[in-house]
PDB file of C-alpha atoms in Angstrom:
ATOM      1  CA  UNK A   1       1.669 -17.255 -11.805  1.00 94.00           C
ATOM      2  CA  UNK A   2       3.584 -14.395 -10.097  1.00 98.00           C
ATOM      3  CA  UNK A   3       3.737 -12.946  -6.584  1.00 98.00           C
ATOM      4  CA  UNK A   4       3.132  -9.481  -5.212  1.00 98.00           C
ATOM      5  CA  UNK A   5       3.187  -7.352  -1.834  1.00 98.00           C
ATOM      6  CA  UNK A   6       0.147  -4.649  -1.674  1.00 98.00           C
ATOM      7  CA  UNK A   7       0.304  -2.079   0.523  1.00 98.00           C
ATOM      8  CA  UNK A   8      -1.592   0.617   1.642  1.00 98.00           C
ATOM      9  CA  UNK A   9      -0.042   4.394   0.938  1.00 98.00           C
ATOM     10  CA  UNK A  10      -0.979   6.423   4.454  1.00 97.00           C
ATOM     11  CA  UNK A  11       0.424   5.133   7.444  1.00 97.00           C
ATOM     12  CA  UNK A  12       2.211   2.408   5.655  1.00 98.00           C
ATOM     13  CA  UNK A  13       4.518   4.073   3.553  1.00 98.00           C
ATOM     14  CA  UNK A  14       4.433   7.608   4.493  1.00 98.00           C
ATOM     15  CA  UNK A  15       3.238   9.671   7.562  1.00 96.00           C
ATOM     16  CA  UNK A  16      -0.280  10.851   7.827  1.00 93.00           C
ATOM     17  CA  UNK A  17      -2.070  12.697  10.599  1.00 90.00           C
ATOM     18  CA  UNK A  18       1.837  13.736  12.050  1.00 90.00           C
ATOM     19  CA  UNK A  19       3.157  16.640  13.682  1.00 92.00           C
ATOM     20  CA  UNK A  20       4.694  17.301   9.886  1.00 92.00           C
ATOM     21  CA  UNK A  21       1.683  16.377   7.996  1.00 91.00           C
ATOM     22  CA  UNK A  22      -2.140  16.456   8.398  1.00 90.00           C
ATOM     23  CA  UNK A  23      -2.768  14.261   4.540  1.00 90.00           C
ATOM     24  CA  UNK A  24      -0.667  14.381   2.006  1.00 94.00           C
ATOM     25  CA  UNK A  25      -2.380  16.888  -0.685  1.00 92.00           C
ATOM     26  CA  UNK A  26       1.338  17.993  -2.130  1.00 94.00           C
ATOM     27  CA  UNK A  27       4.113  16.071  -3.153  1.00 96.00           C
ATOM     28  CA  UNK A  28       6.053  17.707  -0.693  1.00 96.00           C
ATOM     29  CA  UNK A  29       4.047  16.462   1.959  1.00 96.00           C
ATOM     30  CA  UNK A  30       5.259  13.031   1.277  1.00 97.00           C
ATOM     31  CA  UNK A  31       7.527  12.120   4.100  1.00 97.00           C
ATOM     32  CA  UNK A  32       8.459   8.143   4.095  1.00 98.00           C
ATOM     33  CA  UNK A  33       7.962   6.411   7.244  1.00 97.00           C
ATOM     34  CA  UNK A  34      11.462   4.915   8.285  1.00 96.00           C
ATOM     35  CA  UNK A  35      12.684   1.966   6.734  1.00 98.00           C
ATOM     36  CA  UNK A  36      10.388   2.579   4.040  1.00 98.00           C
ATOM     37  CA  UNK A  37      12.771   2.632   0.825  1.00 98.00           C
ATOM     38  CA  UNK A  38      14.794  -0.421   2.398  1.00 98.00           C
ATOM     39  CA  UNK A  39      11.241  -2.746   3.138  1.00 98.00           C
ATOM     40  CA  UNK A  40      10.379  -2.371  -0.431  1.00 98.00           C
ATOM     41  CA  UNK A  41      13.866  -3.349  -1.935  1.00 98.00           C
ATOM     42  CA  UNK A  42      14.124  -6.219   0.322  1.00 98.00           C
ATOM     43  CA  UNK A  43      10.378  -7.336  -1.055  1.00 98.00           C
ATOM     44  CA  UNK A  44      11.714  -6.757  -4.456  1.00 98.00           C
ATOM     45  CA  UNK A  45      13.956  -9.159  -3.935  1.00 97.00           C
ATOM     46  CA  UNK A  46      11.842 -12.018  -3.537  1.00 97.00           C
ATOM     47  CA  UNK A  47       8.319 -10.666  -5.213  1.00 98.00           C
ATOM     48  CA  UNK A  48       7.604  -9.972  -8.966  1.00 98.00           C
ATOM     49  CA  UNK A  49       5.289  -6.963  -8.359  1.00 98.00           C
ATOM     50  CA  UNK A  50       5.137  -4.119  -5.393  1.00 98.00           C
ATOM     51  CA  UNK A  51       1.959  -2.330  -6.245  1.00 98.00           C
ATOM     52  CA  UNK A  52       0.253   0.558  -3.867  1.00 98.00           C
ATOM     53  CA  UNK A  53      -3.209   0.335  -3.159  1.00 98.00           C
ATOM     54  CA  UNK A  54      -4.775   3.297  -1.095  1.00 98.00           C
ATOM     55  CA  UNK A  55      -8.259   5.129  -0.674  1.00 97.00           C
ATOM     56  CA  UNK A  56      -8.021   8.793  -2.069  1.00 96.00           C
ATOM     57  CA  UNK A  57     -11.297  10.336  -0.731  1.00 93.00           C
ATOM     58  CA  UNK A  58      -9.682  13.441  -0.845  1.00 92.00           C
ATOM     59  CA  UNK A  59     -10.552  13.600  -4.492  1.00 94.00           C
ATOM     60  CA  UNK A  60     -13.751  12.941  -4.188  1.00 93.00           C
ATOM     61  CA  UNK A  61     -14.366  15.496  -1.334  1.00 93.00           C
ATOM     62  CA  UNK A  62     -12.416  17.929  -3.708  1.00 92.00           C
ATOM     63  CA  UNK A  63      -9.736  18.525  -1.263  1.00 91.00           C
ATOM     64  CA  UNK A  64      -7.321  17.907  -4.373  1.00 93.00           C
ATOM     65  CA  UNK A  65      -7.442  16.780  -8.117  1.00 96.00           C
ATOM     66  CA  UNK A  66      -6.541  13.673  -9.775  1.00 96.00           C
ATOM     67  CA  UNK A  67      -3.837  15.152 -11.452  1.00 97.00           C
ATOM     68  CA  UNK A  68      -1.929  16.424  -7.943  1.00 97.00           C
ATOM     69  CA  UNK A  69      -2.412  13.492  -6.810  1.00 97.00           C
ATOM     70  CA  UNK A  70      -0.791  11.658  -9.777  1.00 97.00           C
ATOM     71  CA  UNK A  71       2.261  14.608  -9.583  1.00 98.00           C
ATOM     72  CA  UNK A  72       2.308  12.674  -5.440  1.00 98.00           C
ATOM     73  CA  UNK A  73       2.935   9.372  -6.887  1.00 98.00           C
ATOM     74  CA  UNK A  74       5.049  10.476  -9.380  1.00 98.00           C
ATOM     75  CA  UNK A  75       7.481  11.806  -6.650  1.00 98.00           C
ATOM     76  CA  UNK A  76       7.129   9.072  -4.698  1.00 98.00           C
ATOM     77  CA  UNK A  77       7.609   6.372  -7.068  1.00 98.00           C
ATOM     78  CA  UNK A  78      10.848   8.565  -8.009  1.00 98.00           C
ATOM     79  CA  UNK A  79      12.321   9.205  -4.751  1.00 98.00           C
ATOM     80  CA  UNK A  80      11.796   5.280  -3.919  1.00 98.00           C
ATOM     81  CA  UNK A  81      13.934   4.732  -7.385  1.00 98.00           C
ATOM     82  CA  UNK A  82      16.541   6.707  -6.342  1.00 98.00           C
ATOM     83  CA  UNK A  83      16.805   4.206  -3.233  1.00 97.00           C
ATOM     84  CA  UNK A  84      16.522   1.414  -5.326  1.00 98.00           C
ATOM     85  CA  UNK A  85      12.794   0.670  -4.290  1.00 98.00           C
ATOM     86  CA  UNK A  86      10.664   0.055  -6.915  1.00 98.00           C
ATOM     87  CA  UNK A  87       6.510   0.220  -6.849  1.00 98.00           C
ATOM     88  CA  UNK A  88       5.409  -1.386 -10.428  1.00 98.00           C
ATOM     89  CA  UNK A  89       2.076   0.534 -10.346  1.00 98.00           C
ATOM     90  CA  UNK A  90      -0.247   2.627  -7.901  1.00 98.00           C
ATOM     91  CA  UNK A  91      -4.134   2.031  -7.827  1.00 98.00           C
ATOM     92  CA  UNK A  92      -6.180   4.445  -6.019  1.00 98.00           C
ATOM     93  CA  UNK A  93     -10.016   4.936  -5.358  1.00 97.00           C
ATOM     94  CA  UNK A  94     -11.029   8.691  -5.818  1.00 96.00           C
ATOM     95  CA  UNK A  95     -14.145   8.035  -4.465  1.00 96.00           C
ATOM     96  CA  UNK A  96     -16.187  10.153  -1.448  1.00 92.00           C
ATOM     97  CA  UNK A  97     -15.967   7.887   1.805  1.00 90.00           C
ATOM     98  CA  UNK A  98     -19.256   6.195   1.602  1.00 88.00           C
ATOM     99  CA  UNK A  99     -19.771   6.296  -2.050  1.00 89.00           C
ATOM    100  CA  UNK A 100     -20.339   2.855  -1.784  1.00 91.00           C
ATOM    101  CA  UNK A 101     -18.049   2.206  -4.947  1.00 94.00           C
ATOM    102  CA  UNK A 102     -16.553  -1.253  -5.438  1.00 95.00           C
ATOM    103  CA  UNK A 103     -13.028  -0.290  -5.550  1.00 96.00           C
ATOM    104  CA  UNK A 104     -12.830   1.854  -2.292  1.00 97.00           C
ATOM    105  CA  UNK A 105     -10.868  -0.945  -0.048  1.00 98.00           C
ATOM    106  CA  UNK A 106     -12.391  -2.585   2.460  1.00 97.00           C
ATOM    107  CA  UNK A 107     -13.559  -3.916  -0.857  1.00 97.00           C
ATOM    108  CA  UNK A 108     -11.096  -5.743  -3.282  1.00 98.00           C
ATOM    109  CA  UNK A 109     -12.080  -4.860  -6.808  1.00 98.00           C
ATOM    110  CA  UNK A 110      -8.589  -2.667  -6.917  1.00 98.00           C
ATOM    111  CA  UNK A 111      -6.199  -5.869  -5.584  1.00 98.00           C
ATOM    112  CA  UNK A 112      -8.402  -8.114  -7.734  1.00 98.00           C
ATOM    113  CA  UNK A 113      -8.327  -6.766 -10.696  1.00 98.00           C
ATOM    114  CA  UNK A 114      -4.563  -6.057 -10.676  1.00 98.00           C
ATOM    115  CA  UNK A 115      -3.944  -9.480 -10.076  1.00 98.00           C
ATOM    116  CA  UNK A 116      -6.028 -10.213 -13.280  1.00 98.00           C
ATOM    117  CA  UNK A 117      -3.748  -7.678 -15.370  1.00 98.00           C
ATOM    118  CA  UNK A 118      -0.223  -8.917 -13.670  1.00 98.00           C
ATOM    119  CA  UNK A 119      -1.585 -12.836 -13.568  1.00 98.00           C
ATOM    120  CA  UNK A 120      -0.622 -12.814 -10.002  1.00 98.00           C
ATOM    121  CA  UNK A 121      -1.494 -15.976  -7.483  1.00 98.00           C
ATOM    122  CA  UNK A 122      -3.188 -14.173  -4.634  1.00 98.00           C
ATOM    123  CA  UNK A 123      -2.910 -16.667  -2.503  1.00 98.00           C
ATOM    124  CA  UNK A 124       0.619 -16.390  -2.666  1.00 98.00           C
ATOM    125  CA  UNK A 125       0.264 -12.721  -2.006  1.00 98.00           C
ATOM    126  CA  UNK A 126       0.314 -10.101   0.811  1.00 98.00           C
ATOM    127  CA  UNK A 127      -1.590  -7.153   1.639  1.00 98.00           C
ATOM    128  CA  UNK A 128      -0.065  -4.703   4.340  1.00 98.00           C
ATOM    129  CA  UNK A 129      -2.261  -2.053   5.484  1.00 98.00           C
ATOM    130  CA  UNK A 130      -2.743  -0.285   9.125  1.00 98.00           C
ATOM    131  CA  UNK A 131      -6.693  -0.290   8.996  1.00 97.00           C
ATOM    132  CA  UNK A 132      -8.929  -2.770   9.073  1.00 96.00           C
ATOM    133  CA  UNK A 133     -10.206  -1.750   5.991  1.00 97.00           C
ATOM    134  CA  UNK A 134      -7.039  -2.565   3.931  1.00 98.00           C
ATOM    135  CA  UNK A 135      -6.942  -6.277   5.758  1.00 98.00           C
ATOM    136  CA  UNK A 136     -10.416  -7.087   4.861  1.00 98.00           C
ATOM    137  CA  UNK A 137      -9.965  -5.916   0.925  1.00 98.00           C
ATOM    138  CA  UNK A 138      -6.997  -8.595   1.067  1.00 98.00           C
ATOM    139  CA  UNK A 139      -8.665 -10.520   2.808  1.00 98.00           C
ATOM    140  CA  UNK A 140     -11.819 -10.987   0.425  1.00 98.00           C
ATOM    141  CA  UNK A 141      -9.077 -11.345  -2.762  1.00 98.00           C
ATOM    142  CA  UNK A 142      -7.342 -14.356  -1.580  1.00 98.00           C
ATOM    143  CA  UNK A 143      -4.272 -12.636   0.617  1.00 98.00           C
ATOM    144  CA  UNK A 144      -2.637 -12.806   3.279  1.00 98.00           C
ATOM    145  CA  UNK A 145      -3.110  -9.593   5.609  1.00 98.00           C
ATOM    146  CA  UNK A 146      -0.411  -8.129   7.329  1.00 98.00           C
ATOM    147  CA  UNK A 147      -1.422  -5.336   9.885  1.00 98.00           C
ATOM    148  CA  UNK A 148       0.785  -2.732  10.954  1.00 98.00           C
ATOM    149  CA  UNK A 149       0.091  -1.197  14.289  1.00 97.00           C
ATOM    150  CA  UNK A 150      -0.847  -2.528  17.477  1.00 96.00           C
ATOM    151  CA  UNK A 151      -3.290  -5.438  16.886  1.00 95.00           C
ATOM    152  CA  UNK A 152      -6.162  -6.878  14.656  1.00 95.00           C
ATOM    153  CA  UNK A 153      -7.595 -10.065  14.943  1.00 95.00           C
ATOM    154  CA  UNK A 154      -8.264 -10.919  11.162  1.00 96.00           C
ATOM    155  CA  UNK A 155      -4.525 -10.272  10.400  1.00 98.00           C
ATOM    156  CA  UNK A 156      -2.166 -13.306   9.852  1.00 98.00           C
ATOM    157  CA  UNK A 157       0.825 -10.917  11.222  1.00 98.00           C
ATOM    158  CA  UNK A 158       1.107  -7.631  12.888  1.00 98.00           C
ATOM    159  CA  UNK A 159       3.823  -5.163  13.182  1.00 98.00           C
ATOM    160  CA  UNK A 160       4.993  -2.081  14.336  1.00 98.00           C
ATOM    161  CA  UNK A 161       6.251  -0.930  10.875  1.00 98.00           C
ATOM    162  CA  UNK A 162       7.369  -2.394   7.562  1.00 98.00           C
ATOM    163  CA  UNK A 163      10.566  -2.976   7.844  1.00 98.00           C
ATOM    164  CA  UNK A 164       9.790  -6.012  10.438  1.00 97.00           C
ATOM    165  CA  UNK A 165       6.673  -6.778   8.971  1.00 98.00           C
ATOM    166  CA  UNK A 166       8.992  -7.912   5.784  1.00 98.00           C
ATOM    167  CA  UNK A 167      11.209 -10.617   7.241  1.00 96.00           C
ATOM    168  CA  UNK A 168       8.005 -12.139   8.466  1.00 98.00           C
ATOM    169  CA  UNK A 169       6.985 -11.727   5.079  1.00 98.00           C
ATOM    170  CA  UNK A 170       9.565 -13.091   3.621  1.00 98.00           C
ATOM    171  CA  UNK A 171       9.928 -15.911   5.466  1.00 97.00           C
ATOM    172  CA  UNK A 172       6.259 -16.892   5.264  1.00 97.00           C
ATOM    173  CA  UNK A 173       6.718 -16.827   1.527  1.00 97.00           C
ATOM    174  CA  UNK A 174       9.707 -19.727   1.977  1.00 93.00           C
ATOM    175  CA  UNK A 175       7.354 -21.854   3.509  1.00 89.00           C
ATOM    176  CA  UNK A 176       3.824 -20.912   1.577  1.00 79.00           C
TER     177      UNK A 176
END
């Protein structure tokens, strides 16, 4: 079985609620936190699959479309290329908050049922997130949480940011 890293989109890989951005309804609203490109070719490195796993009310509320929000993943898929990052493949629920859909996290049908399609051991896996919300969806699929922020007592780690989150990552893999 393989290995993977899931992480959240806002707040984990690019600002949200900044001074520059509000939410990121435009590809150009996509500004990587710092470290970003480096965290995810350092968990390359060592994993077999980087996926992106994020809540995308805004489609649901009809803030934006599907389609833009595909054209935002697009770019930042791209960009993280460029750096020599790569995400294998990003998951997203579209639903209203409070649909009460399966696959909007702090449930896990989105983590679950890509480790199904990539045969990954989610055990062996990680899910880093800076909500409670994305800890308890890893959580309830067999992963380890990683929090980033200040604290949250469910996590098994937490971090400012992911770039340190990773060596703690990595390191916990070594010995998992």
């Amino acid at each position: 079985m393989k290995t993977a890293v899931f992480l959240d989109r806002d707040g984990v890989i690019n600002e949200v609620l900044t001074e520059r951005v509000k939410f990121v309804n435009r590809p150009e609203q996509l500004y990587f936190l710092q470290g970003v490109p480096e965290a995810i070719k350092k968990l390359n490195a060592v994993f077999d699959h980087i996926f992106v796993v994020t809540n995308q009310g805004g489609v649901g509320l009809g803030v934006m479309k599907e389609s833009q929000l595909q054209k935002i993943h697009d770019h930042m898929i791209a960009v993280l290329k460029k750096e020599g990052a790569t995400i294998h493949e990003v998951v997203y629920c579209p639903h209203k908050p409070k649909s009460g859909c399966e696959c909007r996290k702090p449930n896990s049908k989105l983590i679950v049922d890509l480790g199904k399609k990539y045969n990954i051991d989610l055990s062996k896996s990680y899910m880093v997130g800076d909500t409670d919300t994305d800890i308890i969806a890893g959580k309830k699929a067999g992963t380890k949480g990683v929090f980033l922020g200040k604290r949250d007592p469910i996590a098994d780690a937490v971090f400012p940011d992911l770039l340190t989150a990773v060596d703690w990552i990595l390191q916990d893999a070594k010995t998992s």
